[in-house]
Amino acid sequence: MEARSIDEQLTPIWDEAKAHLRDRVNDPTFRVFFERAVPVSIDGTTFTLGVASDFVRDWSEKRFGALVAEALGAVLSTPVDVLFVVDSRAEAAAQEAPAEVAPAQQPSVQPRRSQPEAEAPAGVVRPPTNLNPRYTFERFVVGPHNEYASAVARSVAEAPATAHNPVFIYAGTGLGKTHLMQAIAHETVTRHPSLKVKYVTCEQFTDDFISGVSEKSRVDGFKRKYRTNDILLIDDVQFLAGKEGTQVEFFHTFNFLYEAGKQTVITSDRPPRELEELEERLRSRFGQGVVVDIGRPNLETRIAILRKQVKWDGLVIRDAEVLEYIASRVTTNIRELYGALTRVAGFASVHNTDVSLDVAREALKDILPRAYAMPVSVETIMAEVASQFGVHVNDLRGDKRSQDIAYPRQIAMYLARDLTDLSLPQIGERFGGRHHTTVIYAVQKIERQLTDEHDRQLHELIQTITTRVKAVR
Ligand code: ADP
Ligand code: MG
């Protein structure tokens, strides 16, 4: 409630300031830097503005801080300081479609996380308002990495609660789980207007549950909210870890819907069996229906994704090699891929030039190596760790438990977890068939030494090995 009223106060101020800014900068600059910025707060004379990425924040601070302060100052008739922060709402808006390509039933909905949903009058089914209008099937590029997941999603949207139920989708971050899940919601709303569809993040579910347990009437409200749906989509269930009460409620909600013949769709960052901190019965329920994963897109698909984005964003990129260049630099995550494109476009706009290969090179020259790294193999990691410690690779896979072997082995496991996409059991397998709990133990131990104990020597060692492993690859 509180947050909304602040929103209501700040939005008109920012809208007016934006109108000033529109006249002061060229179109592409306005689009990249101001159009999607969102007001966050005002504290004394400091106005905080949320922008889409680190890049936009840094550039805004450097290039436009004074201009924005002046515009806001003019609106508020007082000198104002401006603080730029990265904000998820601006991030979502930055990827927004122009209005004409947004789905017809939701022309101007701004994606707002955890916006409270208005209660529909009894008997009237309203489409969920917390969906990102951009996250539709039309805008979901299909490639080998997501072919199966997207086929399952489409079939669920066509005929909910028939062939595939429940559906469990898992993938690493930024690979399209939320997009695909919301595409199901958009599509079912259109195809089956009489069905009640609800999309929530696991966080929202938890918040609702926690505020529901305190009062009897609220408990009923909670049940009504979740158990009356024909299709319930819950995003990021890994966040149920450590929330026992919510897990129990989740389990009951899940069973209730299942027994009533309703559809559930769940996403997570890992497969059900690896959700170790969740109750066993919940994990086995998740595994009962269809479990599909989304992998990493190949180069061709990454280029296709960029091409579509360019079109939707109305960007002009004449040099075809630019997209290939960006796609070859950013391999692990589609959110990062979009980020790199925004960065290149933004860079060209502030320098008032066309987007060329040189511009792309310059704009991306210091991108974070981790996010853009190519996959590395466990074998390379083992070889590098073994050589640093002067032990034999076979020892890392072997039975010896002496400290001089166990410690390098733990470091190698930690790096395998950090630098590859292998699951814990897969890593255990590669280290001589060890149990995944051994891997967890190793990873946590090294993490503790790095973070809690600030072990500098270990930190440097990890850095060195990482750099070498990546150079070998
Ligand atoms: P996750 O939920 O897995 O972290 P998201 O669904 O939020 O990932 O996707 C991250 C970004 O990448 C979003 O902007 C989304 O639209 C985009 N994206 C992901 N997969 C695709 C795809 N196949 N085609 C087009 N855009 C995609
Ligand atoms: Mg997501």
XYZ file of C-alpha atoms and ligand atoms in Angstrom:
501
model
C 0.000 0.000 0.000
C 2.700 2.350 1.169
C 4.791 1.653 -1.914
C 1.916 2.412 -4.217
C 1.184 5.778 -2.768
C 4.836 6.787 -3.131
C 4.597 5.554 -6.683
C 1.527 7.632 -7.253
C 3.272 10.750 -5.996
C 6.468 10.287 -7.914
C 5.232 9.137 -11.279
C 3.683 12.463 -12.323
C 6.824 14.319 -11.249
C 9.032 12.054 -13.278
C 6.656 12.158 -16.244
C 6.896 15.893 -16.304
C 10.665 15.854 -15.993
C 10.766 13.363 -18.855
C 8.802 15.768 -21.014
C 11.551 18.358 -20.384
C 14.245 15.840 -21.205
C 12.599 14.742 -24.410
C 13.338 18.153 -25.881
C 16.916 18.178 -24.718
C 18.387 14.991 -26.179
C 18.131 13.045 -29.433
C 15.635 10.240 -29.843
C 17.822 7.173 -29.346
C 19.370 8.715 -26.253
C 15.953 9.455 -24.858
C 14.824 5.929 -25.524
C 17.799 4.183 -23.985
C 18.322 6.452 -20.997
C 15.065 8.081 -19.959
C 12.003 6.555 -21.479
C 12.059 3.443 -19.325
C 13.538 4.881 -16.164
C 11.245 4.596 -13.143
C 11.033 6.863 -10.093
C 12.030 4.954 -6.971
C 11.950 7.364 -4.056
C 12.480 10.887 -2.872
C 14.320 11.554 0.314
C 14.816 15.197 1.214
C 16.120 16.661 -2.012
C 17.510 13.399 -3.359
C 15.461 11.850 -6.097
C 16.275 8.212 -6.844
C 15.686 6.995 -10.347
C 15.670 3.320 -11.358
C 17.292 2.415 -14.658
C 17.619 -0.789 -16.651
C 21.240 -1.842 -16.253
C 24.643 -1.095 -14.779
C 25.645 0.393 -18.069
C 22.738 2.808 -18.221
C 23.316 3.750 -14.602
C 27.008 4.486 -15.135
C 26.425 6.496 -18.260
C 23.522 8.367 -16.766
C 25.652 9.365 -13.810
C 28.487 10.506 -16.020
C 26.674 12.144 -18.856
C 23.193 13.055 -17.810
C 23.214 13.559 -14.047
C 23.168 17.349 -14.307
C 20.561 17.335 -17.044
C 18.190 15.106 -15.104
C 18.731 17.105 -11.919
C 17.907 20.259 -13.810
C 14.712 18.780 -15.251
C 13.538 17.495 -11.890
C 14.542 20.743 -10.240
C 12.392 22.619 -12.714
C 9.401 20.442 -11.914
C 9.831 20.618 -8.156
C 10.992 24.247 -8.128
C 13.919 23.389 -5.894
C 17.469 22.125 -6.441
C 17.500 18.346 -6.598
C 20.220 15.686 -6.404
C 19.731 12.623 -8.519
C 20.760 9.110 -7.632
C 20.652 6.384 -10.285
C 20.089 2.777 -9.296
C 19.402 -0.391 -11.250
C 15.762 -1.355 -10.861
C 14.038 -4.529 -11.995
C 10.971 -2.642 -13.212
C 13.088 -0.521 -15.528
C 14.883 -3.643 -16.625
C 11.598 -5.283 -17.543
C 10.364 -2.121 -19.253
C 13.575 -1.849 -21.238
C 12.607 -5.039 -22.977
C 9.054 -3.931 -23.542
C 7.485 -4.159 -26.963
C 6.288 -1.038 -28.699
C 2.558 -0.828 -27.985
C 1.466 -2.031 -31.406
C 3.087 -5.428 -31.054
C 1.908 -6.038 -27.501
C -0.916 -8.561 -27.249
C -4.273 -6.972 -27.879
C -5.814 -7.776 -24.540
C -3.135 -5.938 -22.554
C -2.231 -2.871 -24.510
C -0.589 -0.673 -21.965
C 0.185 -2.777 -18.933
C 3.476 -1.873 -17.359
C 5.187 -4.851 -15.773
C 5.246 -4.255 -12.074
C 6.630 -6.887 -9.823
C 4.367 -8.035 -7.053
C 1.682 -5.532 -7.857
C -1.379 -6.510 -5.876
C -4.012 -7.957 -8.144
C -7.425 -6.338 -8.087
C -10.152 -8.747 -6.998
C -12.411 -9.615 -9.910
C -16.134 -9.371 -9.235
C -17.643 -12.808 -8.612
C -18.122 -14.836 -11.744
C -15.994 -12.607 -13.964
C -12.650 -13.927 -15.082
C -10.019 -11.321 -15.665
C -6.636 -11.925 -17.228
C -3.842 -11.660 -14.679
C -2.443 -8.155 -14.557
C 0.992 -9.095 -13.328
C 2.222 -10.454 -16.653
C 4.892 -8.849 -18.753
C 3.122 -8.146 -22.076
C 6.339 -8.967 -23.888
C 6.553 -12.515 -22.587
C 4.459 -14.217 -25.242
C 5.004 -17.200 -27.508
C 5.332 -14.869 -30.501
C 8.377 -13.352 -28.905
C 9.873 -16.576 -27.696
C 12.525 -17.724 -30.134
C 12.681 -21.492 -30.381
C 15.991 -23.271 -30.909
C 17.429 -26.654 -30.071
C 18.017 -25.571 -26.468
C 14.356 -24.970 -25.666
C 12.513 -26.937 -28.317
C 11.049 -29.544 -26.026
C 10.199 -27.118 -23.232
C 8.450 -24.823 -25.654
C 6.486 -27.673 -27.266
C 5.287 -28.795 -23.840
C 4.376 -25.224 -22.921
C 2.367 -24.784 -26.091
C 0.535 -28.003 -25.592
C -0.351 -26.995 -22.024
C -1.707 -23.688 -23.300
C -3.786 -25.435 -25.929
C -5.237 -28.075 -23.666
C -4.564 -27.426 -19.985
C -4.596 -30.315 -17.527
C -4.658 -33.039 -20.136
C -1.410 -34.546 -21.401
C 1.126 -32.731 -19.231
C 0.396 -32.106 -15.601
C 2.143 -30.909 -13.562
C 4.820 -29.345 -15.739
C 8.159 -28.627 -14.172
C 10.534 -26.386 -16.146
C 14.084 -25.868 -14.993
C 17.000 -23.835 -16.327
C 19.802 -21.571 -15.230
C 19.174 -17.894 -14.784
C 18.219 -15.717 -17.750
C 17.403 -18.604 -20.061
C 13.674 -18.019 -20.459
C 11.783 -19.762 -17.639
C 9.700 -16.759 -16.686
C 9.137 -15.809 -20.309
C 7.912 -19.280 -21.250
C 5.739 -19.576 -18.188
C 4.068 -16.236 -18.781
C 3.613 -17.162 -22.440
C 1.469 -20.052 -21.233
C -0.560 -17.599 -19.162
C -1.052 -15.145 -22.048
C -2.004 -17.895 -24.435
C -4.491 -19.622 -22.144
C -6.163 -16.325 -21.344
C -6.713 -15.792 -25.060
C -7.670 -19.321 -25.996
C -9.728 -20.216 -22.961
C -11.247 -16.985 -21.667
C -13.410 -18.848 -19.182
C -10.476 -20.370 -17.320
C -9.006 -18.691 -14.280
C -5.279 -18.289 -14.695
C -2.878 -17.188 -12.005
C 0.819 -16.481 -12.308
C 2.836 -15.810 -9.160
C 6.423 -15.805 -8.121
C 7.283 -18.100 -5.274
C 8.059 -14.979 -3.242
C 4.559 -13.666 -3.751
C 3.078 -17.006 -2.785
C 5.168 -16.977 0.390
C 4.180 -13.406 1.262
C 0.526 -14.208 0.739
C 0.812 -17.287 2.869
C 2.595 -15.482 5.689
C 0.108 -12.649 5.788
C -2.651 -15.261 5.550
C -1.738 -17.420 8.543
C -2.385 -14.735 11.125
C -6.146 -14.533 10.748
C -8.854 -17.056 10.048
C -10.658 -14.910 7.497
C -7.407 -14.315 5.721
C -6.635 -18.030 5.596
C -9.845 -18.476 3.678
C -8.861 -15.620 1.408
C -5.556 -17.280 0.717
C -7.238 -20.550 -0.146
C -9.727 -18.826 -2.391
C -6.930 -17.038 -4.149
C -4.941 -20.157 -4.885
C -7.353 -23.060 -4.948
C -9.935 -21.630 -7.303
C -7.597 -21.421 -10.264
C -7.805 -23.582 -13.337
C -4.181 -22.914 -14.102
C -1.666 -21.998 -11.452
C 1.840 -21.029 -12.494
C 4.480 -20.663 -9.796
C 7.847 -19.224 -10.723
C 11.183 -20.000 -9.030
C 10.175 -22.647 -6.498
C 13.770 -23.047 -5.373
C 12.988 -20.105 -3.088
C 10.785 -22.365 -0.988
C 14.016 -23.665 0.544
C 14.062 -23.133 4.276
C 10.404 -22.067 4.442
C 8.825 -25.115 6.038
C 5.382 -23.662 6.725
C 5.019 -22.374 3.194
C 6.162 -25.720 1.823
C 3.399 -27.519 3.692
C 0.807 -25.103 2.348
C 2.281 -25.343 -1.096
C 2.015 -29.124 -0.940
C -1.657 -28.954 0.005
C -2.471 -26.365 -2.635
C -0.675 -28.434 -5.202
C -2.534 -31.626 -4.263
C -5.837 -29.871 -4.102
C -5.474 -28.541 -7.631
C -4.123 -31.798 -8.939
C -7.002 -33.776 -7.552
C -9.473 -31.252 -8.890
C -8.009 -31.812 -12.361
C -6.394 -28.381 -12.597
C -3.132 -27.494 -14.291
C -0.003 -26.490 -12.428
C 3.242 -25.275 -13.933
C 6.364 -24.768 -11.868
C 9.790 -23.394 -12.641
C 13.035 -23.757 -10.797
C 16.722 -23.212 -11.329
C 17.422 -26.936 -10.971
C 15.680 -30.294 -11.406
C 13.374 -31.625 -8.662
C 15.874 -34.159 -7.352
C 18.397 -31.396 -6.716
C 16.055 -29.275 -4.640
C 17.690 -30.812 -1.595
C 16.286 -28.386 0.898
C 12.709 -29.115 -0.042
C 10.579 -31.759 1.591
C 10.927 -35.101 -0.110
C 7.194 -35.432 -0.772
C 7.184 -32.094 -2.566
C 10.112 -33.069 -4.736
C 8.509 -36.312 -5.719
C 5.260 -34.505 -6.568
C 7.197 -32.176 -8.850
C 8.734 -35.119 -10.618
C 5.385 -36.810 -11.204
C 4.408 -35.013 -14.381
C 6.632 -33.719 -17.121
C 10.063 -32.387 -16.245
C 11.725 -30.347 -18.980
C 14.841 -28.266 -19.060
C 15.995 -25.281 -21.091
C 19.653 -25.353 -22.038
C 21.879 -22.648 -23.410
C 21.082 -21.294 -26.848
C 23.598 -21.982 -29.601
C 25.185 -19.193 -31.634
C 22.579 -19.355 -34.376
C 19.721 -19.034 -31.911
C 21.452 -16.199 -30.081
C 21.747 -14.291 -33.327
C 18.071 -14.965 -34.095
C 17.105 -13.660 -30.650
C 19.118 -10.473 -31.169
C 17.683 -9.970 -34.616
C 14.147 -10.088 -33.295
C 14.990 -7.790 -30.446
C 16.484 -5.243 -32.822
C 13.293 -5.272 -34.822
C 11.054 -4.892 -31.800
C 13.190 -2.163 -30.321
C 13.169 -0.268 -33.577
C 16.962 -0.125 -33.576
C 18.879 0.437 -36.765
C 21.866 -1.834 -37.170
C 23.100 -1.964 -40.736
C 26.206 -4.022 -40.215
C 25.099 -7.675 -39.989
C 28.339 -8.677 -38.324
C 27.501 -6.653 -35.238
C 24.864 -9.070 -34.040
C 27.085 -12.023 -34.705
C 29.823 -10.334 -32.739
C 27.579 -9.685 -29.742
C 26.169 -13.209 -29.904
C 29.635 -14.695 -29.977
C 30.687 -12.734 -26.904
C 27.691 -13.498 -24.742
C 27.019 -17.172 -24.518
C 25.476 -18.096 -21.221
C 22.393 -16.038 -20.626
C 19.774 -14.299 -22.723
C 19.264 -11.492 -20.251
C 22.968 -10.679 -20.602
C 22.614 -10.918 -24.352
C 19.941 -8.224 -24.333
C 22.072 -6.229 -21.909
C 24.996 -6.312 -24.325
C 22.770 -5.150 -27.173
C 21.423 -2.262 -25.100
C 24.947 -1.376 -24.181
C 26.120 -1.284 -27.778
C 23.080 0.742 -28.875
C 23.505 3.113 -25.939
C 27.186 3.539 -26.651
C 26.478 4.435 -30.284
C 23.786 6.869 -29.250
C 25.894 8.801 -26.756
C 28.673 9.036 -29.319
C 26.193 10.020 -31.955
C 27.306 7.381 -34.398
C 25.934 4.336 -36.193
C 26.179 0.933 -34.616
C 29.242 -0.600 -36.237
C 31.516 -3.484 -35.426
C 34.042 -1.059 -33.965
C 31.420 0.472 -31.741
C 30.369 -2.987 -30.568
C 33.973 -3.924 -29.813
C 34.539 -0.745 -27.874
C 31.274 -0.952 -25.965
C 31.828 -4.557 -24.933
C 35.538 -4.422 -24.329
C 35.337 -4.653 -20.580
C 32.339 -6.872 -20.154
C 32.502 -9.187 -17.206
C 34.412 -12.260 -18.193
C 32.407 -14.630 -15.993
C 29.015 -13.991 -17.528
C 30.298 -14.164 -21.033
C 32.638 -17.068 -20.662
C 32.523 -20.148 -22.820
C 31.821 -23.379 -20.992
C 34.849 -25.057 -19.450
C 35.355 -28.748 -18.829
C 35.874 -30.523 -15.524
C 38.912 -32.224 -16.999
C 40.597 -28.883 -17.620
C 39.775 -27.785 -14.099
C 41.204 -30.974 -12.616
C 44.342 -30.748 -14.713
C 44.935 -27.144 -13.692
C 44.278 -27.745 -9.996
C 46.491 -30.826 -10.030
C 49.327 -28.914 -11.617
C 49.022 -26.012 -9.150
C 49.247 -28.394 -6.206
C 51.732 -30.763 -7.779
C 49.466 -33.773 -7.397
C 48.222 -36.254 -9.929
C 44.854 -35.846 -11.628
C 43.990 -39.456 -10.778
C 44.355 -38.607 -7.102
C 41.568 -36.047 -7.422
C 39.278 -38.800 -8.615
C 40.696 -41.411 -6.257
C 40.070 -42.528 -2.670
C 42.914 -40.828 -0.822
C 41.663 -38.673 1.992
C 44.892 -37.145 3.218
C 44.720 -33.365 3.455
C 47.237 -32.808 0.646
C 44.833 -34.517 -1.752
C 41.459 -33.724 -0.161
C 42.004 -29.960 -0.197
C 42.863 -29.674 -3.925
C 39.953 -31.996 -4.640
C 37.597 -29.682 -2.769
C 38.905 -26.690 -4.659
C 38.434 -28.518 -7.948
C 34.853 -29.393 -6.971
C 34.180 -25.796 -6.039
C 35.499 -24.632 -9.401
C 33.510 -27.290 -11.239
C 30.390 -25.922 -9.589
C 31.353 -22.337 -10.317
C 32.555 -22.659 -13.886
C 30.494 -25.433 -15.423
C 26.805 -26.119 -15.676
C 27.048 -29.609 -14.273
C 24.684 -30.580 -11.491
C 25.998 -31.628 -8.092
C 25.455 -35.357 -8.751
C 27.176 -35.008 -12.126
C 30.163 -33.365 -10.485
C 30.247 -36.131 -7.873
C 30.218 -38.641 -10.693
C 33.208 -37.021 -12.394
C 35.183 -37.049 -9.186
C 35.296 -40.808 -8.956
C 31.598 -41.427 -8.271
C 31.282 -39.434 -5.082
C 27.939 -38.630 -3.500
C 26.528 -35.175 -4.249
C 26.531 -34.290 -0.548
C 30.331 -34.555 -0.656
C 30.324 -31.978 -3.427
C 28.006 -29.695 -1.450
C 30.279 -29.988 1.550
C 33.334 -29.083 -0.537
C 31.645 -26.142 -2.241
C 30.379 -24.727 1.042
C 33.703 -25.149 2.745
C 35.598 -23.285 0.044
C 32.921 -20.617 -0.126
C 33.195 -20.091 3.616
C 36.937 -19.698 3.406
C 36.579 -17.200 0.623
C 33.821 -15.094 2.053
C 33.686 -15.452 5.846
C 37.375 -15.972 6.412
C 38.549 -13.741 3.568
C 41.336 -16.130 2.758
C 43.367 -13.986 0.381
C 45.776 -16.664 -0.629
C 42.942 -18.990 -1.556
C 41.206 -16.177 -3.377
C 44.268 -15.540 -5.484
C 44.736 -19.193 -6.172
C 41.145 -19.534 -7.346
C 41.609 -16.488 -9.575
C 44.778 -17.886 -11.094
C 43.267 -21.280 -11.790
C 40.116 -19.740 -13.213
C 42.064 -17.542 -15.599
C 44.207 -20.435 -16.739
C 41.261 -22.775 -17.183
C 39.521 -20.214 -19.337
C 42.605 -19.599 -21.412
C 42.984 -23.326 -22.112
C 39.408 -23.947 -23.147
P 14.681 -16.763 -16.304
O 13.297 -16.646 -15.756
O 15.010 -18.150 -16.755
O 15.753 -16.195 -15.441
P 13.653 -14.924 -18.271
O 12.459 -15.675 -18.717
O 13.442 -13.795 -17.346
O 14.734 -15.923 -17.649
O 14.462 -14.470 -19.565
C 15.473 -13.471 -19.517
C 15.326 -12.563 -20.711
O 15.615 -13.289 -21.895
C 13.912 -12.038 -20.878
O 13.988 -10.735 -21.347
C 13.317 -12.942 -21.938
O 12.336 -12.278 -22.701
C 14.515 -13.262 -22.774
N 14.412 -14.584 -23.396
C 14.635 -15.767 -22.812
N 14.445 -16.779 -23.679
C 14.093 -16.207 -24.850
C 13.772 -16.715 -26.140
N 13.793 -18.019 -26.403
N 13.446 -15.826 -27.104
C 13.434 -14.513 -26.853
N 13.747 -13.961 -25.674
C 14.075 -14.801 -24.669
Mg 12.669 -15.911 -13.945
